[in-house]
C-alpha positions as semicolon CSV with decimal commas, in nm:
position;residue;x (nm);y (nm);z (nm)
1;M;5,813;0,778;6,056
2;Q;5,656;0,477;6,227
3;L;5,331;0,673;6,258
4;L;5,321;0,717;5,879
5;K;5,390;0,347;5,821
6;D;5,115;0,252;6,066
7;F;4,873;0,494;5,898
8;D;4,965;0,350;5,556
9;I;4,889;-0,002;5,679
10;Y;4,566;0,116;5,844
11;I;4,441;0,275;5,519
12;F;4,560;-0,030;5,326
13;Y;4,337;-0,257;5,535
14;K;4,044;-0,013;5,511
15;I;4,061;-0,047;5,132
16;N;4,177;-0,409;5,099
17;R;3,942;-0,557;5,358
18;G;3,697;-0,277;5,434
19;L;3,578;-0,231;5,075
20;Q;3,577;-0,605;5,001
21;N;3,266;-0,712;4,810
22;S;3,178;-0,949;4,526
23;L;3,147;-0,671;4,265
24;F;3,495;-0,533;4,342
25;D;3,633;-0,888;4,349
26;I;3,539;-0,910;3,979
27;L;3,592;-0,546;3,877
28;M;3,931;-0,473;4,034
29;P;4,130;-0,753;3,863
30;F;3,985;-0,629;3,533
31;V;4,074;-0,266;3,613
32;T;4,430;-0,346;3,721
33;N;4,514;-0,537;3,401
34;Y;4,662;-0,294;3,147
35;R;4,558;-0,508;2,853
36;N;4,195;-0,433;2,933
37;W;4,258;-0,057;2,891
38;Y;4,451;-0,063;2,563
39;F;4,141;-0,086;2,348
40;I;3,957;0,195;2,528
41;I;4,257;0,429;2,523
42;L;4,345;0,352;2,161
43;L;3,983;0,398;2,056
44;T;3,975;0,736;2,229
45;I;4,297;0,845;2,059
46;L;4,176;0,715;1,722
47;L;3,861;0,923;1,757
48;F;4,078;1,229;1,804
49;I;4,302;1,130;1,511
50;V;3,996;1,131;1,287
51;R;3,930;1,493;1,392
52;D;4,294;1,609;1,366
53;W;4,536;1,338;1,257
54;K;4,855;1,537;1,322
55;K;4,758;1,622;1,678
56;G;4,644;1,263;1,734
57;L;4,969;1,112;1,609
58;V;5,178;1,354;1,814
59;T;4,967;1,265;2,117
60;I;5,027;0,894;2,066
61;L;5,401;0,956;2,038
62;L;5,404;1,171;2,354
63;V;5,204;0,907;2,545
64;I;5,443;0,632;2,436
65;I;5,744;0,840;2,543
66;A;5,593;0,941;2,880
67;V;5,477;0,590;2,971
68;S;5,807;0,436;2,855
69;I;6,009;0,677;3,070
70;S;5,775;0,621;3,364
71;D;5,784;0,245;3,337
72;Y;6,160;0,224;3,288
73;F;6,255;0,452;3,576
74;N;6,004;0,306;3,821
75;S;6,035;-0,060;3,732
76;H;6,413;-0,075;3,686
77;I;6,560;0,198;3,906
78;V;6,337;0,358;4,169
79;K;6,168;0,039;4,294
80;Y;6,501;-0,132;4,350
81;F;6,648;0,174;4,518
82;F;6,374;0,163;4,783
83;G;6,321;-0,215;4,778
84;R;5,993;-0,202;4,970
85;L;5,813;-0,534;4,998
86;R;5,457;-0,551;4,871
87;P;5,186;-0,587;5,135
88;C;5,104;-0,932;4,996
89;N;5,466;-1,032;5,063
90;K;5,501;-0,867;5,404
91;L;5,168;-0,871;5,588
92;P;5,017;-1,196;5,719
93;I;4,848;-1,361;5,421
94;E;4,543;-1,462;5,625
95;T;4,470;-1,094;5,693
96;L;4,456;-1,001;5,324
97;N;4,188;-1,001;5,059
98;L;4,421;-1,146;4,796
99;I;4,236;-1,224;4,473
100;I;4,519;-1,243;4,222
101;G;4,878;-1,361;4,254
102;C;5,139;-1,161;4,438
103;P;5,445;-1,047;4,242
104;H;5,779;-1,053;4,420
105;N;5,929;-0,736;4,274
106;P;5,939;-0,425;4,497
107;S;5,630;-0,222;4,569
108;F;5,736;0,143;4,596
109;P;5,641;0,338;4,393
110;S;5,360;0,176;4,198
111;S;5,448;0,153;3,829
112;H;5,081;0,107;3,744
113;A;5,002;0,437;3,916
114;S;5,297;0,615;3,759
115;N;5,222;0,487;3,410
116;I;4,850;0,565;3,415
117;F;4,912;0,913;3,554
118;A;5,185;0,979;3,294
119;L;4,941;0,873;3,022
120;S;4,660;1,079;3,176
121;T;4,878;1,388;3,212
122;V;4,967;1,384;2,843
123;L;4,612;1,307;2,727
124;A;4,456;1,571;2,952
125;Y;4,708;1,830;2,834
126;R;4,646;1,754;2,468
127;Y;4,268;1,704;2,503
128;R;4,125;1,901;2,795
129;R;3,792;1,715;2,775
130;L;3,970;1,399;2,884
131;L;4,085;1,543;3,218
132;I;3,795;1,413;3,430
133;P;3,761;1,071;3,260
134;M;4,136;1,011;3,279
135;L;4,152;1,125;3,640
136;F;3,870;0,882;3,721
137;I;4,045;0,595;3,540
138;S;4,377;0,678;3,710
139;V;4,225;0,682;4,058
140;L;4,038;0,359;3,983
141;V;4,360;0,186;3,873
142;C;4,534;0,308;4,191
143;L;4,245;0,190;4,407
144;S;4,256;-0,151;4,236
145;R;4,623;-0,195;4,325
146;V;4,553;-0,142;4,695
147;Y;4,226;-0,338;4,689
148;L;4,406;-0,637;4,539
149;G;4,674;-0,629;4,810
150;L;4,955;-0,542;4,570
151;H;5,042;-0,193;4,698
152;Y;5,018;0,028;5,002
153;P;4,832;0,358;4,957
154;S;5,163;0,551;4,971
155;D;5,294;0,339;4,681
156;V;5,014;0,452;4,451
157;I;5,014;0,813;4,574
158;V;5,386;0,855;4,511
159;G;5,357;0,657;4,187
160;G;5,084;0,896;4,072
161;I;5,298;1,198;4,160
162;F;5,591;1,048;3,967
163;G;5,363;0,981;3,669
164;I;5,240;1,340;3,665
165;F;5,603;1,452;3,681
166;Y;5,712;1,225;3,393
167;G;5,415;1,332;3,180
168;S;5,481;1,699;3,257
169;V;5,849;1,668;3,164
170;V;5,756;1,513;2,829
171;I;5,503;1,792;2,765
172;Y;5,757;2,058;2,866
173;L;6,025;1,916;2,637
174;Y;5,776;1,887;2,351
175;N;5,675;2,252;2,396
176;Q;6,042;2,358;2,400
177;I;6,102;2,171;2,074
178;I;5,795;2,335;1,917
179;K;5,910;2,682;2,029
180;K;6,259;2,622;1,892
181;H;6,115;2,493;1,565
182;E;5,889;2,800;1,533
183;R;6,185;3,035;1,594
184;T;6,390;2,868;1,322
185;K;6,100;2,904;1,075
186;T;6,093;3,283;1,107
């Protein structure tokens, strides 16, 4: 177990310090802030609503449900169960590339990673063409969390896995409801 922790810290420093540059110092705080993504994601969904408004509205509803479940479970239950300190709260501050403030809530798993992967899972399922762009955005958000010293790599990896799970559960339940509805119509 200690070997995994040491490897996690090693990779953390490779990203947090090893990738440090002036472009990332500007880009990563922008990437990590959800408010900067709302417009892009909503614009994308609105473009699809114009093409097929029913599918677009259902997609928005599924995204809201998936991200809400993800955020609630990670932020209010799972993080406090594990209680892992963030790297910016545990590692020596002088060894970190810390550009933005350091929250004091637990680190594991990353809610940012879980939420963006839940959103991406639903969008990619509903609109296959969005798979690669959403995967890119999701990985970039995860990278930003480590680069900014807010999460260990394992936090964002597990958060991403949880997000895919939450998104998949929402899709599965939606499909079950649709199947049941179709059976009652006939």
